[in-house]
Short mmCIF file of C-alpha atoms in Angstrom, two decimals:
data_model
loop_
_atom_site.label_atom_id
_atom_site.label_comp_id
_atom_site.label_asym_id
_atom_site.label_seq_id
_atom_site.Cartn_x
_atom_site.Cartn_y
_atom_site.Cartn_z
CA MET F 19 0.00 0.00 0.00
CA ASP F 20 1.57 3.33 -1.09
CA GLU F 21 1.91 6.42 1.05
CA ASP F 22 -0.97 8.29 -0.59
CA SER F 23 -3.47 5.52 0.06
CA VAL F 24 -2.30 5.21 3.67
CA LEU F 25 -2.79 8.93 4.25
CA GLU F 26 -6.19 8.91 2.55
CA ARG F 27 -7.35 6.03 4.72
CA CYS F 28 -5.96 7.70 7.83
CA HIS F 29 -7.75 10.93 7.05
CA ARG F 30 -10.99 9.11 6.29
CA ASP F 31 -10.80 7.40 9.69
CA VAL F 32 -10.14 10.74 11.36
CA ASP F 33 -13.07 12.43 9.63
CA SER F 34 -15.38 9.63 10.73
CA MET F 35 -14.39 10.27 14.36
CA VAL F 36 -14.30 14.07 14.35
CA GLY F 37 -18.06 14.23 13.93
CA ARG F 38 -18.54 12.81 17.41
CA ARG F 39 -18.33 15.12 20.34
CA ALA F 40 -15.91 13.25 22.57
CA LEU F 41 -13.56 10.33 22.14
CA LEU F 42 -14.59 8.21 25.08
CA ARG F 43 -18.28 8.78 24.49
CA GLU F 44 -17.99 7.35 21.00
CA GLY F 45 -18.96 3.80 21.93
CA TRP F 46 -21.93 4.62 24.15
CA GLY F 47 -24.52 5.13 21.45
CA MET F 48 -23.29 2.75 18.76
CA SER F 49 -25.82 0.38 17.24
CA THR F 50 -25.50 -3.35 17.42
CA SER F 51 -25.67 -3.84 13.67
CA ASN F 52 -21.98 -4.73 13.64
CA GLY F 53 -22.56 -7.49 16.16
CA ARG F 54 -20.85 -5.68 19.03
CA LEU F 55 -22.83 -4.60 22.05
CA PRO F 56 -22.82 -0.91 23.06
CA LEU F 57 -20.75 -0.06 26.10
CA SER F 58 -23.86 1.35 27.78
CA LYS F 59 -25.54 -2.05 27.60
CA SER F 60 -22.54 -3.70 29.25
CA LEU F 61 -22.73 -1.19 32.09
CA PHE F 62 -26.45 -1.84 32.43
CA GLU F 63 -25.80 -5.56 32.70
CA ILE F 64 -23.16 -4.95 35.38
CA GLY F 65 -25.79 -2.90 37.20
CA VAL F 66 -28.26 -5.80 37.01
CA PHE F 67 -25.68 -8.18 38.47
CA SER F 68 -24.89 -5.61 41.17
CA ALA F 69 -28.58 -5.44 42.10
CA ALA F 70 -28.73 -9.23 42.44
CA VAL F 71 -25.51 -9.26 44.48
CA ASN F 72 -26.84 -6.64 46.90
CA VAL F 73 -30.11 -8.51 47.35
CA LEU F 74 -28.24 -11.74 48.11
CA LEU F 75 -26.10 -9.89 50.66
CA LEU F 76 -29.22 -9.94 52.82
CA VAL F 77 -28.82 -13.71 53.24
CA PRO F 78 -26.44 -13.55 56.28
CA PRO F 79 -28.57 -11.11 58.33
CA LEU F 80 -31.76 -13.02 57.50
CA TYR F 81 -30.04 -16.27 58.48
CA LEU F 82 -29.01 -14.81 61.85
CA LEU F 83 -32.51 -13.45 62.35
CA GLN F 84 -34.06 -16.86 61.79
CA ILE F 85 -31.47 -18.67 63.93
CA TYR F 86 -32.01 -16.47 66.98
CA ASP F 87 -35.75 -15.92 66.64
CA ARG F 88 -36.96 -19.24 65.22
CA VAL F 89 -34.41 -22.05 65.60
CA LEU F 90 -33.15 -21.46 69.15
CA PRO F 91 -36.56 -20.86 70.77
CA SER F 92 -38.07 -23.92 69.07
CA SER F 93 -34.97 -26.15 69.31
CA SER F 94 -35.87 -27.42 65.83
CA MET F 95 -33.03 -29.29 64.15
CA ASN F 96 -34.94 -29.62 60.87
CA THR F 97 -35.46 -25.86 60.66
CA LEU F 98 -31.75 -25.31 61.25
CA ILE F 99 -30.81 -27.75 58.48
CA TYR F 100 -33.20 -26.25 55.93
CA LEU F 101 -32.20 -22.70 56.78
CA SER F 102 -28.53 -23.60 56.45
CA LEU F 103 -29.07 -25.30 53.08
CA PHE F 104 -31.00 -22.35 51.69
CA SER F 105 -28.36 -19.92 52.98
CA VAL F 106 -25.50 -21.92 51.47
CA ALA F 107 -27.34 -22.05 48.14
CA GLY F 108 -27.92 -18.30 48.23
CA LEU F 109 -24.27 -17.58 49.03
CA ALA F 110 -23.17 -19.93 46.23
CA VAL F 111 -25.29 -17.93 43.78
CA LEU F 112 -23.77 -14.77 45.25
CA GLY F 113 -20.27 -16.07 44.55
CA ILE F 114 -21.19 -16.97 40.97
CA LEU F 115 -22.67 -13.52 40.38
CA GLU F 116 -19.54 -11.86 41.78
CA ILE F 117 -17.41 -13.88 39.36
CA VAL F 118 -19.65 -13.02 36.41
CA ARG F 119 -19.69 -9.35 37.40
CA SER F 120 -15.88 -9.28 37.51
CA LEU F 121 -15.69 -10.99 34.12
CA TYR F 122 -18.10 -8.45 32.66
CA ALA F 123 -15.98 -5.61 34.03
CA ASN F 124 -12.83 -7.09 32.48
CA ARG F 125 -14.61 -7.56 29.15
CA LEU F 126 -15.87 -3.99 29.32
CA ALA F 127 -12.34 -2.73 29.96
CA ALA F 128 -11.09 -4.71 26.97
CA ARG F 129 -13.91 -3.28 24.88
CA PHE F 130 -12.79 0.24 25.80
CA ASP F 131 -9.38 -0.59 24.40
CA ALA F 132 -10.77 -2.25 21.28
CA ARG F 133 -13.17 0.58 20.50
CA LEU F 134 -11.07 3.58 21.45
CA GLY F 135 -7.44 2.49 21.39
CA SER F 136 -6.85 3.40 17.74
CA ALA F 137 -8.39 6.85 18.14
CA ALA F 138 -6.37 7.52 21.30
CA PHE F 139 -3.20 6.36 19.54
CA LEU F 140 -3.96 8.67 16.62
CA ALA F 141 -4.52 11.56 19.01
CA ALA F 142 -1.22 10.83 20.76
CA MET F 143 0.66 10.76 17.44
CA ASN F 144 -0.75 14.10 16.35
CA GLY F 145 -0.96 15.86 19.72
CA PRO F 146 1.10 18.94 20.62
CA GLY F 147 3.49 16.87 22.71
CA ALA F 148 3.97 14.03 20.26
CA GLY F 149 7.42 15.24 19.33
CA PHE F 150 8.46 15.03 22.98
CA GLY F 151 7.15 11.51 23.49
CA ASP F 152 3.93 12.66 25.19
CA VAL F 153 1.29 9.93 24.84
CA GLN F 154 -1.18 11.37 27.37
CA PRO F 155 -4.31 10.20 25.46
CA LEU F 156 -3.08 6.62 25.75
CA ARG F 157 -2.36 7.13 29.46
CA ASP F 158 -5.88 8.49 29.95
CA LEU F 159 -7.37 5.47 28.23
CA ALA F 160 -5.21 3.12 30.33
CA THR F 161 -6.34 4.88 33.53
CA ILE F 162 -10.00 4.44 32.62
CA ARG F 163 -9.46 0.83 31.57
CA THR F 164 -7.75 0.01 34.89
CA PHE F 165 -10.59 1.60 36.85
CA VAL F 166 -13.29 -0.25 34.90
CA ALA F 167 -11.54 -3.59 35.47
CA SER F 168 -11.09 -2.96 39.22
CA ARG F 169 -13.48 -3.38 42.13
CA SER F 170 -13.70 0.38 42.53
CA LEU F 171 -16.33 0.38 39.79
CA PHE F 172 -18.43 -2.06 41.83
CA PHE F 173 -18.41 0.26 44.83
CA LEU F 174 -20.08 2.93 42.70
CA PHE F 175 -22.70 0.41 41.58
CA ASP F 176 -23.27 -0.72 45.18
CA LEU F 177 -23.75 2.82 46.47
CA PRO F 178 -27.34 3.35 45.19
CA PHE F 179 -28.52 0.30 47.16
CA GLY F 180 -27.72 2.01 50.46
CA PRO F 181 -31.19 3.62 50.63
CA LEU F 182 -32.76 0.16 50.28
CA PHE F 183 -30.90 -1.07 53.34
CA LEU F 184 -31.79 2.15 55.18
CA VAL F 185 -35.48 1.50 54.53
CA LEU F 186 -35.09 -2.01 55.92
CA LEU F 187 -33.50 -0.57 59.06
CA TYR F 188 -36.43 1.79 59.48
CA PHE F 189 -38.81 -1.16 59.55
CA VAL F 190 -36.56 -2.92 62.06
CA HIS F 191 -36.54 0.13 64.35
CA PRO F 192 -36.56 3.91 63.62
CA LEU F 193 -33.77 4.54 66.14
CA LEU F 194 -31.38 2.24 64.26
CA PHE F 195 -32.39 3.98 61.05
CA ALA F 196 -31.56 7.37 62.58
CA ILE F 197 -28.15 6.23 63.85
CA THR F 198 -27.20 4.79 60.46
CA LEU F 199 -28.44 7.89 58.65
CA VAL F 200 -26.25 10.08 60.88
CA GLY F 201 -23.34 7.78 60.04
CA VAL F 202 -24.02 8.16 56.33
CA VAL F 203 -23.99 11.96 56.67
CA ILE F 204 -20.69 11.88 58.60
CA MET F 205 -19.04 9.60 56.05
CA VAL F 206 -20.29 11.68 53.12
CA ILE F 207 -18.72 14.74 54.78
CA ILE F 208 -15.45 12.80 55.13
CA ALA F 209 -15.63 11.86 51.45
CA LEU F 210 -16.22 15.48 50.43
CA LEU F 211 -13.32 16.66 52.59
CA ASN F 212 -11.11 14.00 51.04
CA GLN F 213 -12.08 15.17 47.57
CA ALA F 214 -11.49 18.82 48.44
CA VAL F 215 -8.06 18.17 49.96
CA THR F 216 -6.70 15.60 47.52
CA GLY F 217 -8.41 16.66 44.30
CA ARG F 218 -6.18 19.55 43.28
CA SER F 219 -2.99 18.08 44.75
CA GLY F 220 -3.71 14.80 42.96
CA ARG F 221 -3.96 16.54 39.60
CA GLU F 222 -0.73 18.42 40.27
CA ALA F 223 1.05 15.20 41.23
CA GLY F 224 -0.18 13.51 38.06
CA ASP F 225 0.95 16.42 35.90
CA LYS F 226 4.40 16.46 37.50
CA LEU F 227 4.82 12.72 37.04
CA ALA F 228 3.75 12.92 33.40
CA ALA F 229 6.15 15.81 32.77
CA THR F 230 8.97 13.87 34.43
CA MET F 231 8.36 10.78 32.31
CA ASN F 232 8.10 12.85 29.13
CA ALA F 233 11.41 14.53 29.94
CA ALA F 234 13.03 11.13 30.47
CA GLN F 235 11.73 9.94 27.08
CA THR F 236 13.09 13.06 25.39
CA PHE F 237 16.51 12.71 27.01
CA ALA F 238 16.68 9.01 26.13
CA ARG F 239 15.84 9.73 22.51
CA ASN F 240 18.55 12.39 22.28
CA PHE F 241 21.10 10.70 24.52
CA GLU F 242 23.86 10.58 21.89
CA THR F 243 23.65 14.33 21.41
CA VAL F 244 23.55 14.93 25.16
CA ARG F 245 26.60 12.74 25.70
CA ALA F 246 28.50 14.41 22.85
CA LEU F 247 27.89 17.79 24.47
CA GLY F 248 29.05 16.51 27.85
CA MET F 249 25.70 17.29 29.48
CA VAL F 250 24.94 13.87 30.98
CA SER F 251 25.57 14.96 34.58
CA SER F 252 23.50 18.12 34.15
CA ILE F 253 20.64 16.19 32.59
CA ILE F 254 20.68 13.61 35.40
CA GLU F 255 20.62 16.38 38.00
CA PHE F 256 17.81 18.19 36.18
CA TRP F 257 15.71 15.04 35.84
CA GLY F 258 16.40 13.97 39.43
CA ASP F 259 15.16 17.32 40.71
CA ARG F 260 11.95 17.03 38.71
CA PHE F 261 11.48 13.43 39.83
CA ALA F 262 11.95 14.42 43.49
CA GLN F 263 9.25 17.08 43.10
CA SER F 264 6.94 14.46 41.63
CA LEU F 265 7.62 12.08 44.52
CA ARG F 266 6.93 14.79 47.11
CA ALA F 267 3.64 15.68 45.43
CA SER F 268 2.58 12.02 45.24
CA ASP F 269 3.55 11.46 48.88
CA LYS F 270 1.41 14.41 49.96
CA VAL F 271 -1.60 12.98 48.13
CA ALA F 272 -0.98 9.52 49.61
CA ARG F 273 -0.75 10.93 53.16
CA ASN F 274 -4.01 12.84 52.83
CA ASN F 275 -5.82 9.90 51.28
CA ALA F 276 -4.50 7.52 53.96
CA PHE F 277 -5.69 9.87 56.71
CA TYR F 278 -9.23 10.18 55.39
CA SER F 279 -9.40 6.49 54.52
CA GLY F 280 -8.42 5.53 58.06
CA LEU F 281 -10.83 8.07 59.52
CA SER F 282 -13.67 6.74 57.38
CA ARG F 283 -13.01 3.13 58.36
CA THR F 284 -12.83 4.02 62.04
CA VAL F 285 -16.11 5.91 61.86
CA ARG F 286 -17.77 2.99 60.08
CA ILE F 287 -16.68 0.48 62.73
CA LEU F 288 -17.73 2.81 65.56
CA LEU F 289 -21.15 3.28 64.00
CA GLN F 290 -21.60 -0.47 63.64
CA LEU F 291 -20.73 -0.87 67.32
CA ALA F 292 -23.18 1.91 68.15
CA ALA F 293 -25.91 0.14 66.18
CA LEU F 294 -25.12 -3.09 68.04
CA ALA F 295 -25.19 -1.32 71.42
CA VAL F 296 -28.49 0.41 70.67
CA GLY F 297 -29.87 -2.89 69.42
CA ALA F 298 -28.88 -4.57 72.69
CA TYR F 299 -30.62 -1.78 74.61
CA LEU F 300 -33.77 -2.27 72.55
CA VAL F 301 -33.64 -6.02 73.21
CA LEU F 302 -33.39 -5.36 76.96
CA ALA F 303 -36.34 -2.98 76.62
CA ASP F 304 -38.32 -5.71 74.82
CA GLU F 305 -38.66 -3.55 71.70
CA MET F 306 -36.90 -6.00 69.39
CA THR F 307 -35.48 -9.52 69.38
CA ALA F 308 -31.86 -10.66 69.56
CA GLY F 309 -31.98 -11.84 65.96
CA MET F 310 -33.12 -8.41 64.80
CA MET F 311 -30.25 -6.85 66.75
CA PHE F 312 -27.58 -8.84 64.90
CA ALA F 313 -29.33 -8.49 61.56
CA ALA F 314 -29.60 -4.72 61.99
CA SER F 315 -25.88 -4.45 62.79
CA ILE F 316 -24.96 -6.28 59.57
CA ILE F 317 -27.39 -4.24 57.46
CA SER F 318 -26.04 -1.01 58.97
CA GLY F 319 -22.56 -2.07 57.91
CA ARG F 320 -23.81 -2.72 54.37
CA VAL F 321 -25.13 0.84 54.18
CA LEU F 322 -21.81 2.34 55.24
CA GLN F 323 -19.35 0.02 53.51
CA PRO F 324 -19.64 1.38 49.92
CA ILE F 325 -19.00 4.92 51.16
CA ASP F 326 -16.00 3.72 53.15
CA GLN F 327 -14.62 1.87 50.12
CA ILE F 328 -15.09 4.90 47.88
CA VAL F 329 -13.17 7.08 50.34
CA GLY F 330 -10.38 4.50 50.47
CA ASN F 331 -10.16 4.32 46.68
CA TRP F 332 -10.78 7.99 46.07
CA ARG F 333 -7.38 8.63 44.51
CA GLN F 334 -8.05 6.10 41.76
CA ILE F 335 -11.57 7.44 41.24
CA ALA F 336 -10.29 11.03 41.03
CA GLU F 337 -7.56 10.09 38.56
CA THR F 338 -10.13 8.27 36.43
CA GLY F 339 -12.44 11.27 36.51
CA GLN F 340 -9.61 13.54 35.42
CA ALA F 341 -8.70 11.14 32.61
CA TRP F 342 -12.35 11.02 31.56
CA LYS F 343 -12.49 14.83 31.38
CA GLU F 344 -9.22 15.03 29.47
CA SER F 345 -9.96 12.24 27.01
CA PRO F 346 -12.50 14.11 24.82
CA ARG F 347 -9.66 16.39 23.80
CA CYS F 348 -8.24 13.40 21.96
CA LYS F 349 -10.90 14.02 19.35
CA ASN F 350 -11.52 17.72 19.29
CA ARG F 351 -8.33 19.26 20.70
CA SER F 352 -7.64 22.35 18.68
CA SER F 353 -4.79 24.74 18.43
CA ALA F 354 -5.10 28.44 19.07
CA LYS F 355 -6.02 28.91 15.41
CA GLY F 356 -8.87 26.44 15.71
CA THR F 357 -7.24 23.76 13.57
CA PRO F 358 -7.44 20.21 14.93
CA MET F 359 -3.98 19.24 16.11
CA TRP F 360 -4.23 15.57 15.34
CA ASN F 361 -5.52 15.56 11.79
CA CYS F 362 -3.57 13.44 9.35
CA PRO F 363 -2.19 15.61 6.52
CA ARG F 364 -4.08 15.60 3.28
CA ARG F 365 -2.17 15.08 0.09
CA SER F 366 -2.67 18.73 -0.79
CA GLU F 367 -1.05 19.76 2.48
CA ARG F 368 2.12 17.71 2.06
#
């Protein structure tokens, strides 16, 4: 294939993508006429599996409830056996759904690469930093792919089911509902503080690391010239200084995130203990049974756990959000004159 045909094909591919508004939103609305499912449908299916997983997570508290309130008072061995069999079956289905959900997430991450990798590569080749080895569009895509394939995505899917568990707690006892709701508010405040403190510093740390790696690529590509000019020591010192700045920025982000993650986990455990203590008080006051006390403690933990996990993984979530916001520029990034930076040259322009 000659050079002209390659350039024509390249430009045709670019023109077909420029009409879309953003690179990483390209796959969301695609039809299934080509036999490939839209990315939005894959996310919907992960949501369906997440709903089933969260429903089956009620098996342990229901099992405890039945053990304390039905099996022990009646001393029925048959009831214990049947309850145990049903619970084991439910947990087996839960395990299968978790496996399928993880497989779906990995397939979705691979689909991101398959659908958008070529466009991101094209944007990296024609971006303003291409001559310096800057492949930021590919890094953005890799960041999103890693997030989609991780369990952090599941925490976001589990979060909307918190209100369902809160409603269940209200029917168990309004006081337990109120305690858990206060805990949710406290943990949301912690999450917002974490975002406010680490958001900007996280972006700065990412930018410094990217600049450091780009500088290393540039120096490596021109090493013969650098060595001929006797500048190796100066270049090493220059790069080491930039790398040290990047490490300090990353360490600051890690410290802040570790603090808020530890605070969130401590608050969650304390609130679960508080729910258990209040439940014990209500049992002593004959307002609820012992089985309801243990079940309420587990359900309260299920309400708080997704928020706790999101706080603990906030750095990855924030980096993914930043990559998501940056990635549309892979398609429509323009220079100051308004000319797309990544267009392949037409034959008339060569």
